[in-house]
Amino acid sequence: MSSSSPPTVVLEAKQVRKTYKHNQRPIEILHGVSCQLYQHQTLGVIGESGCGKSTLAKILMQIEPASDGELFLHGKPYHEIPKAKFRPQIQMIFQDCYSSLNPRKKAIDIVAEPLLVNSGLSKQECRQRARAVMAQVGLLAEHHHRYPHMFSGGQRQRIGIARAIITKPAIIICDEPVSALDLSVQAQIINLLLELQQTYRLSYLFVSHDLAVVNHISDQILVLYFGSVVEYGAARELFDTPKHPYTKALLASIDTGGGGDKDKFYLLEGELPSPYNPPTGCAFHTRCPLAQDICKHSTPKLRQHQGRLVACHLIA
Ligand code: SF4
């Protein structure tokens, strides 16, 4: 985490929508999501599986196109940035590091590849730089010529991180980077990401379903429910005093270790609604313990409340 100020916006999404066609019917996955990532900071994007957070990450990375809305990198619209200039500036770390690594390539060549593709440097020069970043993420010389299946999950994620930093990007989009790892390995990878953030002045967009992990690494947190932002603000305040009933439910599901201060009233029950049959009104009303009649037919707007944004009829 960083306390640098005043912060500069490096990445911005404005009213991003994503719609798929299913049997000739439009199915909306993202309903106008806006967010800002500041320089040398981390924006945590949190929500259950299927809430649209990975879709948002892919749109920001230009792996998928948005159906509507605007995207900016360092204040410049995406469509004005040539692909060759865009790629080295934003890299991605994936949840499934095994399937994201080419099984037929040696670790050193996997790490060197983005530089080889984007820099015009020779293979030897790219390999030299790959050796340096592999050392920086804790991989040894003996690992250079091994194939992905010869590594543990944590080591494979280190390869993914080395591959992401080799082009010296300004931004890394981390899509559930530790959710497939054991708890102790999770902590090592999070600490490595924090160290690299200091070294390279990186900005992270950190997507996770785990609010405890997101809180540990984030400066800002964006809470997504059913493709909409329901709460968005500074990590510490949001974690200490969540306002939206869904954020409270996510917090209640965290194992605090002490076990005494969970608000059982907010324990999350049921499942996300289906995008093929979206609920009317507030999308959370089918699971919200505070739902009123108005919640069933009126969608709450995202409004400023005590220094953050919240979308709930009960928060004035
Ligand atoms: Fe719950 Fe109603 Fe607020 Fe939605 S608007 S979170 S249903 S109280």
PDB file of C-alpha atoms and ligand atoms in Angstrom:
ATOM      1  CA  MET A   1       0.000   0.000   0.000  1.00  0.00           C
ATOM      2  CA  SER A   2       1.086   3.516  -0.613  1.00  0.00           C
ATOM      3  CA  SER A   3       0.433   6.881   0.960  1.00  0.00           C
ATOM      4  CA  SER A   4       1.783   9.003  -1.895  1.00  0.00           C
ATOM      5  CA  SER A   5      -0.171  12.177  -2.613  1.00  0.00           C
ATOM      6  CA  PRO A   6      -1.621  13.840  -4.519  1.00  0.00           C
ATOM      7  CA  PRO A   7      -2.539  10.683  -6.428  1.00  0.00           C
ATOM      8  CA  THR A   8      -2.565  10.626 -10.221  1.00  0.00           C
ATOM      9  CA  VAL A   9      -5.180   8.555 -12.027  1.00  0.00           C
ATOM     10  CA  VAL A  10      -3.436   5.984 -14.232  1.00  0.00           C
ATOM     11  CA  LEU A  11      -6.437   3.914 -15.299  1.00  0.00           C
ATOM     12  CA  GLU A  12     -10.080   4.889 -15.485  1.00  0.00           C
ATOM     13  CA  ALA A  13     -13.326   3.200 -16.482  1.00  0.00           C
ATOM     14  CA  LYS A  14     -16.416   5.303 -17.103  1.00  0.00           C
ATOM     15  CA  GLN A  15     -19.851   3.705 -17.255  1.00  0.00           C
ATOM     16  CA  VAL A  16     -18.538   0.436 -18.698  1.00  0.00           C
ATOM     17  CA  ARG A  17     -21.217  -2.002 -19.851  1.00  0.00           C
ATOM     18  CA  LYS A  18     -20.886  -5.527 -21.127  1.00  0.00           C
ATOM     19  CA  THR A  19     -23.731  -7.263 -22.914  1.00  0.00           C
ATOM     20  CA  TYR A  20     -23.777 -10.709 -24.463  1.00  0.00           C
ATOM     21  CA  LYS A  21     -26.364 -12.062 -26.868  1.00  0.00           C
ATOM     22  CA  HIS A  22     -28.097 -15.264 -25.748  1.00  0.00           C
ATOM     23  CA  ASN A  23     -30.822 -16.706 -27.993  1.00  0.00           C
ATOM     24  CA  GLN A  24     -31.153 -13.266 -29.606  1.00  0.00           C
ATOM     25  CA  ARG A  25     -31.686 -11.702 -26.157  1.00  0.00           C
ATOM     26  CA  PRO A  26     -29.184  -9.209 -24.711  1.00  0.00           C
ATOM     27  CA  ILE A  27     -27.783 -10.387 -21.360  1.00  0.00           C
ATOM     28  CA  GLU A  28     -26.089  -7.597 -19.429  1.00  0.00           C
ATOM     29  CA  ILE A  29     -23.109  -8.642 -17.288  1.00  0.00           C
ATOM     30  CA  LEU A  30     -21.794  -5.171 -16.342  1.00  0.00           C
ATOM     31  CA  HIS A  31     -24.274  -2.363 -15.760  1.00  0.00           C
ATOM     32  CA  GLY A  32     -22.267   0.831 -16.110  1.00  0.00           C
ATOM     33  CA  VAL A  33     -19.201   0.380 -13.885  1.00  0.00           C
ATOM     34  CA  SER A  34     -16.959   3.389 -13.198  1.00  0.00           C
ATOM     35  CA  CYS A  35     -13.709   3.321 -11.245  1.00  0.00           C
ATOM     36  CA  GLN A  36     -10.292   4.936 -11.007  1.00  0.00           C
ATOM     37  CA  LEU A  37      -6.913   3.409 -10.276  1.00  0.00           C
ATOM     38  CA  TYR A  38      -4.340   5.796  -8.804  1.00  0.00           C
ATOM     39  CA  GLN A  39      -0.612   5.736  -9.390  1.00  0.00           C
ATOM     40  CA  HIS A  40       1.320   3.488  -7.003  1.00  0.00           C
ATOM     41  CA  GLN A  41      -1.892   2.354  -5.340  1.00  0.00           C
ATOM     42  CA  THR A  42      -4.061  -0.757  -5.355  1.00  0.00           C
ATOM     43  CA  LEU A  43      -7.724  -0.855  -6.246  1.00  0.00           C
ATOM     44  CA  GLY A  44      -9.316  -4.016  -4.893  1.00  0.00           C
ATOM     45  CA  VAL A  45     -12.340  -5.284  -6.822  1.00  0.00           C
ATOM     46  CA  ILE A  46     -14.388  -7.633  -4.699  1.00  0.00           C
ATOM     47  CA  GLY A  47     -17.495  -9.733  -5.213  1.00  0.00           C
ATOM     48  CA  GLU A  48     -18.723 -13.286  -5.529  1.00  0.00           C
ATOM     49  CA  SER A  49     -17.919 -15.479  -8.489  1.00  0.00           C
ATOM     50  CA  GLY A  50     -20.107 -14.346 -11.393  1.00  0.00           C
ATOM     51  CA  CYS A  51     -20.448 -10.712 -10.246  1.00  0.00           C
ATOM     52  CA  GLY A  52     -18.577  -9.397 -13.299  1.00  0.00           C
ATOM     53  CA  LYS A  53     -15.207  -8.610 -11.738  1.00  0.00           C
ATOM     54  CA  SER A  54     -13.153 -10.829 -14.069  1.00  0.00           C
ATOM     55  CA  THR A  55     -15.092  -9.457 -17.054  1.00  0.00           C
ATOM     56  CA  LEU A  56     -14.164  -5.944 -15.902  1.00  0.00           C
ATOM     57  CA  ALA A  57     -10.503  -7.013 -15.612  1.00  0.00           C
ATOM     58  CA  LYS A  58     -10.525  -8.475 -19.141  1.00  0.00           C
ATOM     59  CA  ILE A  59     -12.131  -5.313 -20.547  1.00  0.00           C
ATOM     60  CA  LEU A  60      -9.519  -3.121 -18.835  1.00  0.00           C
ATOM     61  CA  MET A  61      -6.828  -5.384 -20.264  1.00  0.00           C
ATOM     62  CA  GLN A  62      -8.449  -5.240 -23.743  1.00  0.00           C
ATOM     63  CA  ILE A  63      -8.837  -9.001 -23.814  1.00  0.00           C
ATOM     64  CA  GLU A  64     -12.581  -8.382 -24.292  1.00  0.00           C
ATOM     65  CA  PRO A  65     -14.281  -5.308 -25.757  1.00  0.00           C
ATOM     66  CA  ALA A  66     -16.730  -3.263 -23.684  1.00  0.00           C
ATOM     67  CA  SER A  67     -20.252  -2.949 -25.109  1.00  0.00           C
ATOM     68  CA  ASP A  68     -20.398   0.665 -23.989  1.00  0.00           C
ATOM     69  CA  GLY A  69     -18.517   3.176 -21.847  1.00  0.00           C
ATOM     70  CA  GLU A  70     -15.086   4.775 -21.923  1.00  0.00           C
ATOM     71  CA  LEU A  71     -11.617   3.617 -20.836  1.00  0.00           C
ATOM     72  CA  PHE A  72      -8.554   5.755 -20.236  1.00  0.00           C
ATOM     73  CA  LEU A  73      -4.881   4.951 -19.690  1.00  0.00           C
ATOM     74  CA  HIS A  74      -2.949   7.896 -18.234  1.00  0.00           C
ATOM     75  CA  GLY A  75      -5.877  10.114 -19.275  1.00  0.00           C
ATOM     76  CA  LYS A  76      -5.800   8.975 -22.903  1.00  0.00           C
ATOM     77  CA  PRO A  77      -8.761   7.074 -24.411  1.00  0.00           C
ATOM     78  CA  TYR A  78      -7.879   3.462 -25.135  1.00  0.00           C
ATOM     79  CA  HIS A  79      -8.859   3.755 -28.800  1.00  0.00           C
ATOM     80  CA  GLU A  80      -6.172   6.428 -29.315  1.00  0.00           C
ATOM     81  CA  ILE A  81      -3.366   4.186 -27.980  1.00  0.00           C
ATOM     82  CA  PRO A  82      -1.675   1.826 -30.477  1.00  0.00           C
ATOM     83  CA  LYS A  83      -1.695  -1.770 -29.289  1.00  0.00           C
ATOM     84  CA  ALA A  84       2.117  -1.929 -29.362  1.00  0.00           C
ATOM     85  CA  LYS A  85       2.238   0.942 -26.849  1.00  0.00           C
ATOM     86  CA  PHE A  86      -0.666  -0.305 -24.719  1.00  0.00           C
ATOM     87  CA  ARG A  87       0.524  -3.860 -23.996  1.00  0.00           C
ATOM     88  CA  PRO A  88       3.856  -3.082 -22.300  1.00  0.00           C
ATOM     89  CA  GLN A  89       2.119  -0.641 -19.946  1.00  0.00           C
ATOM     90  CA  ILE A  90      -0.548  -3.012 -18.612  1.00  0.00           C
ATOM     91  CA  GLN A  91       0.168  -6.619 -17.760  1.00  0.00           C
ATOM     92  CA  MET A  92      -1.947  -9.291 -16.109  1.00  0.00           C
ATOM     93  CA  ILE A  93      -1.455 -12.009 -13.512  1.00  0.00           C
ATOM     94  CA  PHE A  94      -3.987 -14.818 -13.746  1.00  0.00           C
ATOM     95  CA  GLN A  95      -5.669 -17.024 -11.162  1.00  0.00           C
ATOM     96  CA  ASP A  96      -4.938 -20.215 -13.028  1.00  0.00           C
ATOM     97  CA  CYS A  97      -1.226 -19.711 -13.445  1.00  0.00           C
ATOM     98  CA  TYR A  98      -0.801 -23.280 -14.732  1.00  0.00           C
ATOM     99  CA  SER A  99      -3.037 -22.900 -17.771  1.00  0.00           C
ATOM    100  CA  SER A 100      -1.690 -19.408 -18.470  1.00  0.00           C
ATOM    101  CA  LEU A 101       1.878 -20.755 -18.879  1.00  0.00           C
ATOM    102  CA  ASN A 102       2.833 -22.500 -22.116  1.00  0.00           C
ATOM    103  CA  PRO A 103       3.625 -26.094 -21.016  1.00  0.00           C
ATOM    104  CA  ARG A 104       6.124 -26.572 -23.863  1.00  0.00           C
ATOM    105  CA  LYS A 105       8.267 -23.567 -22.979  1.00  0.00           C
ATOM    106  CA  LYS A 106      11.026 -23.286 -20.398  1.00  0.00           C
ATOM    107  CA  ALA A 107      10.419 -20.864 -17.541  1.00  0.00           C
ATOM    108  CA  ILE A 108      13.036 -18.388 -18.754  1.00  0.00           C
ATOM    109  CA  ASP A 109      11.454 -18.202 -22.212  1.00  0.00           C
ATOM    110  CA  ILE A 110       7.954 -17.784 -20.744  1.00  0.00           C
ATOM    111  CA  VAL A 111       9.209 -14.844 -18.689  1.00  0.00           C
ATOM    112  CA  ALA A 112      11.175 -13.324 -21.602  1.00  0.00           C
ATOM    113  CA  GLU A 113       8.321 -13.593 -24.124  1.00  0.00           C
ATOM    114  CA  PRO A 114       6.445 -10.282 -23.480  1.00  0.00           C
ATOM    115  CA  LEU A 115       9.744  -8.399 -23.837  1.00  0.00           C
ATOM    116  CA  LEU A 116      10.656 -10.293 -26.990  1.00  0.00           C
ATOM    117  CA  VAL A 117       7.254  -9.505 -28.520  1.00  0.00           C
ATOM    118  CA  ASN A 118       7.068  -5.850 -27.453  1.00  0.00           C
ATOM    119  CA  SER A 119      10.613  -4.443 -27.262  1.00  0.00           C
ATOM    120  CA  GLY A 120      12.569  -5.279 -30.386  1.00  0.00           C
ATOM    121  CA  LEU A 121      15.427  -6.556 -28.174  1.00  0.00           C
ATOM    122  CA  SER A 122      17.310  -9.717 -29.160  1.00  0.00           C
ATOM    123  CA  LYS A 123      16.481 -13.090 -27.624  1.00  0.00           C
ATOM    124  CA  GLN A 124      19.715 -12.991 -25.642  1.00  0.00           C
ATOM    125  CA  GLU A 125      18.973  -9.526 -24.265  1.00  0.00           C
ATOM    126  CA  CYS A 126      15.446 -10.590 -23.302  1.00  0.00           C
ATOM    127  CA  ARG A 127      16.790 -13.704 -21.569  1.00  0.00           C
ATOM    128  CA  GLN A 128      19.284 -11.604 -19.653  1.00  0.00           C
ATOM    129  CA  ARG A 129      16.499  -9.376 -18.357  1.00  0.00           C
ATOM    130  CA  ALA A 130      14.394 -12.488 -17.625  1.00  0.00           C
ATOM    131  CA  ARG A 131      17.184 -13.831 -15.379  1.00  0.00           C
ATOM    132  CA  ALA A 132      17.159 -10.591 -13.400  1.00  0.00           C
ATOM    133  CA  VAL A 133      13.388 -10.473 -12.838  1.00  0.00           C
ATOM    134  CA  MET A 134      13.261 -14.190 -12.016  1.00  0.00           C
ATOM    135  CA  ALA A 135      15.822 -13.575  -9.275  1.00  0.00           C
ATOM    136  CA  GLN A 136      13.741 -10.640  -8.064  1.00  0.00           C
ATOM    137  CA  VAL A 137      10.647 -12.818  -7.607  1.00  0.00           C
ATOM    138  CA  GLY A 138      12.610 -15.511  -5.772  1.00  0.00           C
ATOM    139  CA  LEU A 139      13.269 -18.018  -8.576  1.00  0.00           C
ATOM    140  CA  LEU A 140      16.712 -19.587  -8.715  1.00  0.00           C
ATOM    141  CA  ALA A 141      19.083 -20.158 -11.649  1.00  0.00           C
ATOM    142  CA  GLU A 142      18.271 -23.872 -11.497  1.00  0.00           C
ATOM    143  CA  HIS A 143      14.620 -22.988 -12.294  1.00  0.00           C
ATOM    144  CA  HIS A 144      15.379 -21.234 -15.575  1.00  0.00           C
ATOM    145  CA  HIS A 145      15.280 -24.295 -17.814  1.00  0.00           C
ATOM    146  CA  ARG A 146      12.441 -26.161 -16.150  1.00  0.00           C
ATOM    147  CA  TYR A 147       8.967 -26.531 -17.642  1.00  0.00           C
ATOM    148  CA  PRO A 148       5.774 -25.303 -15.897  1.00  0.00           C
ATOM    149  CA  HIS A 149       4.690 -28.776 -14.682  1.00  0.00           C
ATOM    150  CA  MET A 150       7.955 -29.048 -12.712  1.00  0.00           C
ATOM    151  CA  PHE A 151       7.000 -26.182 -10.373  1.00  0.00           C
ATOM    152  CA  SER A 152       4.706 -25.847  -7.360  1.00  0.00           C
ATOM    153  CA  GLY A 153       1.640 -23.574  -7.556  1.00  0.00           C
ATOM    154  CA  GLY A 154       3.430 -20.762  -5.723  1.00  0.00           C
ATOM    155  CA  GLN A 155       6.503 -21.022  -7.966  1.00  0.00           C
ATOM    156  CA  ARG A 156       4.296 -20.957 -11.067  1.00  0.00           C
ATOM    157  CA  GLN A 157       2.666 -17.803  -9.788  1.00  0.00           C
ATOM    158  CA  ARG A 158       6.157 -16.319  -9.349  1.00  0.00           C
ATOM    159  CA  ILE A 159       6.827 -17.123 -13.018  1.00  0.00           C
ATOM    160  CA  GLY A 160       3.554 -15.350 -13.894  1.00  0.00           C
ATOM    161  CA  ILE A 161       4.616 -12.324 -11.843  1.00  0.00           C
ATOM    162  CA  ALA A 162       8.101 -12.239 -13.423  1.00  0.00           C
ATOM    163  CA  ARG A 163       6.465 -12.381 -16.864  1.00  0.00           C
ATOM    164  CA  ALA A 164       4.172  -9.494 -15.868  1.00  0.00           C
ATOM    165  CA  ILE A 165       6.924  -7.180 -14.622  1.00  0.00           C
ATOM    166  CA  ILE A 166       9.512  -7.794 -17.347  1.00  0.00           C
ATOM    167  CA  THR A 167       8.165  -5.010 -19.587  1.00  0.00           C
ATOM    168  CA  LYS A 168       8.238  -2.595 -16.605  1.00  0.00           C
ATOM    169  CA  PRO A 169       4.509  -1.871 -16.820  1.00  0.00           C
ATOM    170  CA  ALA A 170       2.823   0.946 -14.901  1.00  0.00           C
ATOM    171  CA  ILE A 171      -0.188  -1.238 -14.101  1.00  0.00           C
ATOM    172  CA  ILE A 172      -0.734  -4.898 -13.301  1.00  0.00           C
ATOM    173  CA  ILE A 173      -4.201  -6.410 -13.304  1.00  0.00           C
ATOM    174  CA  CYS A 174      -4.230  -9.288 -10.834  1.00  0.00           C
ATOM    175  CA  ASP A 175      -7.189 -11.620 -11.397  1.00  0.00           C
ATOM    176  CA  GLU A 176      -7.594 -13.783  -8.276  1.00  0.00           C
ATOM    177  CA  PRO A 177      -3.806 -14.299  -8.175  1.00  0.00           C
ATOM    178  CA  VAL A 178      -3.707 -16.177  -4.865  1.00  0.00           C
ATOM    179  CA  SER A 179      -7.078 -17.917  -4.631  1.00  0.00           C
ATOM    180  CA  ALA A 180      -5.708 -21.259  -5.886  1.00  0.00           C
ATOM    181  CA  LEU A 181      -2.811 -21.259  -3.391  1.00  0.00           C
ATOM    182  CA  ASP A 182      -2.401 -22.481   0.194  1.00  0.00           C
ATOM    183  CA  LEU A 183      -2.740 -19.814   2.887  1.00  0.00           C
ATOM    184  CA  SER A 184       0.992 -19.647   3.688  1.00  0.00           C
ATOM    185  CA  VAL A 185       1.883 -19.384  -0.014  1.00  0.00           C
ATOM    186  CA  GLN A 186      -0.836 -16.733  -0.445  1.00  0.00           C
ATOM    187  CA  ALA A 187       0.904 -14.585   2.161  1.00  0.00           C
ATOM    188  CA  GLN A 188       4.282 -14.980   0.407  1.00  0.00           C
ATOM    189  CA  ILE A 189       2.840 -13.964  -2.949  1.00  0.00           C
ATOM    190  CA  ILE A 190       0.980 -10.966  -1.459  1.00  0.00           C
ATOM    191  CA  ASN A 191       4.192  -9.834   0.252  1.00  0.00           C
ATOM    192  CA  LEU A 192       6.089 -10.224  -3.021  1.00  0.00           C
ATOM    193  CA  LEU A 193       3.470  -8.110  -4.825  1.00  0.00           C
ATOM    194  CA  LEU A 194       3.774  -5.421  -2.143  1.00  0.00           C
ATOM    195  CA  GLU A 195       7.591  -5.416  -2.428  1.00  0.00           C
ATOM    196  CA  LEU A 196       7.440  -5.145  -6.220  1.00  0.00           C
ATOM    197  CA  GLN A 197       4.908  -2.326  -5.924  1.00  0.00           C
ATOM    198  CA  GLN A 198       7.482  -0.337  -3.964  1.00  0.00           C
ATOM    199  CA  THR A 199      10.369  -1.217  -6.278  1.00  0.00           C
ATOM    200  CA  TYR A 200       8.595  -0.447  -9.550  1.00  0.00           C
ATOM    201  CA  ARG A 201       5.986   2.087  -8.304  1.00  0.00           C
ATOM    202  CA  LEU A 202       3.319  -0.227  -9.673  1.00  0.00           C
ATOM    203  CA  SER A 203      -0.432   0.299  -9.619  1.00  0.00           C
ATOM    204  CA  TYR A 204      -2.506  -2.836  -9.095  1.00  0.00           C
ATOM    205  CA  LEU A 205      -6.092  -3.613  -9.920  1.00  0.00           C
ATOM    206  CA  PHE A 206      -6.576  -6.606  -7.641  1.00  0.00           C
ATOM    207  CA  VAL A 207      -9.610  -8.780  -8.323  1.00  0.00           C
ATOM    208  CA  SER A 208     -10.662 -11.231  -5.626  1.00  0.00           C
ATOM    209  CA  HIS A 209     -13.655 -12.850  -3.976  1.00  0.00           C
ATOM    210  CA  ASP A 210     -11.751 -12.749  -0.672  1.00  0.00           C
ATOM    211  CA  LEU A 211     -12.280  -9.473   1.184  1.00  0.00           C
ATOM    212  CA  ALA A 212      -9.604 -10.328   3.766  1.00  0.00           C
ATOM    213  CA  VAL A 213      -6.934 -10.590   1.043  1.00  0.00           C
ATOM    214  CA  VAL A 214      -8.191  -7.491  -0.780  1.00  0.00           C
ATOM    215  CA  ASN A 215      -8.217  -5.452   2.404  1.00  0.00           C
ATOM    216  CA  HIS A 216      -4.608  -6.389   3.132  1.00  0.00           C
ATOM    217  CA  ILE A 217      -3.296  -5.070  -0.168  1.00  0.00           C
ATOM    218  CA  SER A 218      -5.750  -2.333  -1.229  1.00  0.00           C
ATOM    219  CA  ASP A 219      -5.910   1.442  -0.889  1.00  0.00           C
ATOM    220  CA  GLN A 220      -9.398   1.606  -2.425  1.00  0.00           C
ATOM    221  CA  ILE A 221     -12.062  -1.083  -2.661  1.00  0.00           C
ATOM    222  CA  LEU A 222     -14.808  -1.456  -5.243  1.00  0.00           C
ATOM    223  CA  VAL A 223     -17.593  -3.858  -4.257  1.00  0.00           C
ATOM    224  CA  LEU A 224     -19.448  -5.387  -7.213  1.00  0.00           C
ATOM    225  CA  TYR A 225     -22.763  -7.183  -6.971  1.00  0.00           C
ATOM    226  CA  PHE A 226     -24.479  -8.624 -10.032  1.00  0.00           C
ATOM    227  CA  GLY A 227     -22.476  -6.387 -12.376  1.00  0.00           C
ATOM    228  CA  SER A 228     -23.066  -3.114 -10.494  1.00  0.00           C
ATOM    229  CA  VAL A 229     -20.991  -1.130  -8.025  1.00  0.00           C
ATOM    230  CA  VAL A 230     -22.724  -1.228  -4.638  1.00  0.00           C
ATOM    231  CA  GLU A 231     -19.965   0.355  -2.533  1.00  0.00           C
ATOM    232  CA  TYR A 232     -16.700   2.104  -3.424  1.00  0.00           C
ATOM    233  CA  GLY A 233     -14.257   3.902  -1.177  1.00  0.00           C
ATOM    234  CA  ALA A 234     -11.064   3.899   0.868  1.00  0.00           C
ATOM    235  CA  ALA A 235     -10.150   0.365   1.982  1.00  0.00           C
ATOM    236  CA  ARG A 236      -9.652   1.085   5.676  1.00  0.00           C
ATOM    237  CA  GLU A 237     -12.966   2.923   6.133  1.00  0.00           C
ATOM    238  CA  LEU A 238     -14.899   0.449   4.035  1.00  0.00           C
ATOM    239  CA  PHE A 239     -13.487  -2.467   5.986  1.00  0.00           C
ATOM    240  CA  ASP A 240     -14.009  -0.822   9.392  1.00  0.00           C
ATOM    241  CA  THR A 241     -17.463   0.606   8.738  1.00  0.00           C
ATOM    242  CA  PRO A 242     -19.116  -1.094   5.770  1.00  0.00           C
ATOM    243  CA  LYS A 243     -22.351   0.631   4.733  1.00  0.00           C
ATOM    244  CA  HIS A 244     -23.955  -1.558   2.105  1.00  0.00           C
ATOM    245  CA  PRO A 245     -25.702  -4.720   3.380  1.00  0.00           C
ATOM    246  CA  TYR A 246     -23.807  -6.779   0.777  1.00  0.00           C
ATOM    247  CA  THR A 247     -20.406  -5.472   1.942  1.00  0.00           C
ATOM    248  CA  LYS A 248     -21.463  -6.255   5.505  1.00  0.00           C
ATOM    249  CA  ALA A 249     -22.366  -9.778   4.417  1.00  0.00           C
ATOM    250  CA  LEU A 250     -18.982 -10.260   2.727  1.00  0.00           C
ATOM    251  CA  LEU A 251     -17.250  -9.054   5.890  1.00  0.00           C
ATOM    252  CA  ALA A 252     -19.326 -11.318   8.092  1.00  0.00           C
ATOM    253  CA  SER A 253     -18.125 -14.271   6.028  1.00  0.00           C
ATOM    254  CA  ILE A 254     -14.460 -13.556   6.840  1.00  0.00           C
ATOM    255  CA  ASP A 255     -12.874 -15.797   9.403  1.00  0.00           C
ATOM    256  CA  THR A 256     -11.691 -13.193  11.889  1.00  0.00           C
ATOM    257  CA  GLY A 257      -9.929 -15.774  14.051  1.00  0.00           C
ATOM    258  CA  GLY A 258     -11.503 -14.330  17.192  1.00  0.00           C
ATOM    259  CA  GLY A 259     -14.916 -15.420  16.030  1.00  0.00           C
ATOM    260  CA  GLY A 260     -16.770 -13.017  18.299  1.00  0.00           C
ATOM    261  CA  ASP A 261     -17.436  -9.936  16.235  1.00  0.00           C
ATOM    262  CA  LYS A 262     -19.185 -11.330  13.215  1.00  0.00           C
ATOM    263  CA  ASP A 263     -22.627  -9.910  12.605  1.00  0.00           C
ATOM    264  CA  LYS A 264     -24.676 -13.081  12.042  1.00  0.00           C
ATOM    265  CA  PHE A 265     -27.546 -10.920  10.827  1.00  0.00           C
ATOM    266  CA  TYR A 266     -25.564 -10.298   7.664  1.00  0.00           C
ATOM    267  CA  LEU A 267     -24.422 -13.819   6.879  1.00  0.00           C
ATOM    268  CA  LEU A 268     -24.866 -14.243   3.154  1.00  0.00           C
ATOM    269  CA  GLU A 269     -27.475 -16.773   2.087  1.00  0.00           C
ATOM    270  CA  GLY A 270     -28.686 -17.876  -1.332  1.00  0.00           C
ATOM    271  CA  GLU A 271     -26.920 -17.305  -4.612  1.00  0.00           C
ATOM    272  CA  LEU A 272     -26.350 -14.536  -7.113  1.00  0.00           C
ATOM    273  CA  PRO A 273     -29.419 -14.069  -9.328  1.00  0.00           C
ATOM    274  CA  SER A 274     -29.190 -15.354 -12.889  1.00  0.00           C
ATOM    275  CA  PRO A 275     -28.375 -12.749 -15.561  1.00  0.00           C
ATOM    276  CA  TYR A 276     -30.917 -14.603 -17.747  1.00  0.00           C
ATOM    277  CA  ASN A 277     -33.619 -13.681 -15.264  1.00  0.00           C
ATOM    278  CA  PRO A 278     -32.454 -10.514 -13.489  1.00  0.00           C
ATOM    279  CA  PRO A 279     -34.425  -9.305 -10.473  1.00  0.00           C
ATOM    280  CA  THR A 280     -36.272  -6.002 -10.626  1.00  0.00           C
ATOM    281  CA  GLY A 281     -35.301  -3.088  -8.377  1.00  0.00           C
ATOM    282  CA  CYS A 282     -32.219  -3.587  -6.200  1.00  0.00           C
ATOM    283  CA  ALA A 283     -30.470  -6.730  -7.484  1.00  0.00           C
ATOM    284  CA  PHE A 284     -29.589  -7.653  -3.883  1.00  0.00           C
ATOM    285  CA  HIS A 285     -33.197  -7.578  -2.633  1.00  0.00           C
ATOM    286  CA  THR A 286     -33.613 -11.348  -3.056  1.00  0.00           C
ATOM    287  CA  ARG A 287     -30.922 -11.916  -0.386  1.00  0.00           C
ATOM    288  CA  CYS A 288     -30.920  -8.725   1.649  1.00  0.00           C
ATOM    289  CA  PRO A 289     -32.083  -9.022   5.277  1.00  0.00           C
ATOM    290  CA  LEU A 290     -33.100  -5.336   5.230  1.00  0.00           C
ATOM    291  CA  ALA A 291     -35.075  -5.363   1.968  1.00  0.00           C
ATOM    292  CA  GLN A 292     -38.210  -3.212   1.906  1.00  0.00           C
ATOM    293  CA  ASP A 293     -41.015  -2.987  -0.645  1.00  0.00           C
ATOM    294  CA  ILE A 294     -39.299  -0.160  -2.514  1.00  0.00           C
ATOM    295  CA  CYS A 295     -36.244  -2.399  -3.051  1.00  0.00           C
ATOM    296  CA  LYS A 296     -38.290  -4.772  -5.224  1.00  0.00           C
ATOM    297  CA  HIS A 297     -39.185  -2.213  -7.868  1.00  0.00           C
ATOM    298  CA  SER A 298     -36.745   0.694  -7.594  1.00  0.00           C
ATOM    299  CA  THR A 299     -33.002   0.422  -8.366  1.00  0.00           C
ATOM    300  CA  PRO A 300     -30.962   2.452  -5.836  1.00  0.00           C
ATOM    301  CA  LYS A 301     -28.552   4.992  -7.323  1.00  0.00           C
ATOM    302  CA  LEU A 302     -24.867   5.058  -6.383  1.00  0.00           C
ATOM    303  CA  ARG A 303     -24.617   8.101  -4.098  1.00  0.00           C
ATOM    304  CA  GLN A 304     -21.944   9.853  -2.078  1.00  0.00           C
ATOM    305  CA  HIS A 305     -22.188   8.955   1.593  1.00  0.00           C
ATOM    306  CA  GLN A 306     -19.585   9.907   4.193  1.00  0.00           C
ATOM    307  CA  GLY A 307     -16.716  10.046   1.702  1.00  0.00           C
ATOM    308  CA  ARG A 308     -17.604   6.948  -0.302  1.00  0.00           C
ATOM    309  CA  LEU A 309     -20.171   5.757  -2.839  1.00  0.00           C
ATOM    310  CA  VAL A 310     -23.014   3.477  -1.769  1.00  0.00           C
ATOM    311  CA  ALA A 311     -26.081   2.167  -3.643  1.00  0.00           C
ATOM    312  CA  CYS A 312     -28.814   1.354  -1.119  1.00  0.00           C
ATOM    313  CA  HIS A 313     -32.225   2.923  -0.446  1.00  0.00           C
ATOM    314  CA  LEU A 314     -31.513   2.832   3.303  1.00  0.00           C
ATOM    315  CA  ILE A 315     -28.332   4.932   2.964  1.00  0.00           C
ATOM    316  CA  ALA A 316     -29.366   8.542   2.443  1.00  0.00           C
TER     317      ALA A 316
HETATM  318 FE1  SF4 B   1     -31.053  -4.154   0.744  1.00  0.00          FE
HETATM  319 FE2  SF4 B   1     -32.916  -2.514  -0.227  1.00  0.00          FE
HETATM  320 FE3  SF4 B   1     -30.474  -1.607   0.288  1.00  0.00          FE
HETATM  321 FE4  SF4 B   1     -30.909  -3.252  -1.769  1.00  0.00          FE
HETATM  322  S1  SF4 B   1     -31.686  -1.190  -1.536  1.00  0.00           S
HETATM  323  S2  SF4 B   1     -29.241  -3.376  -0.304  1.00  0.00           S
HETATM  324  S3  SF4 B   1     -32.460  -4.584  -0.923  1.00  0.00           S
HETATM  325  S4  SF4 B   1     -31.961  -2.391   1.777  1.00  0.00           S
END
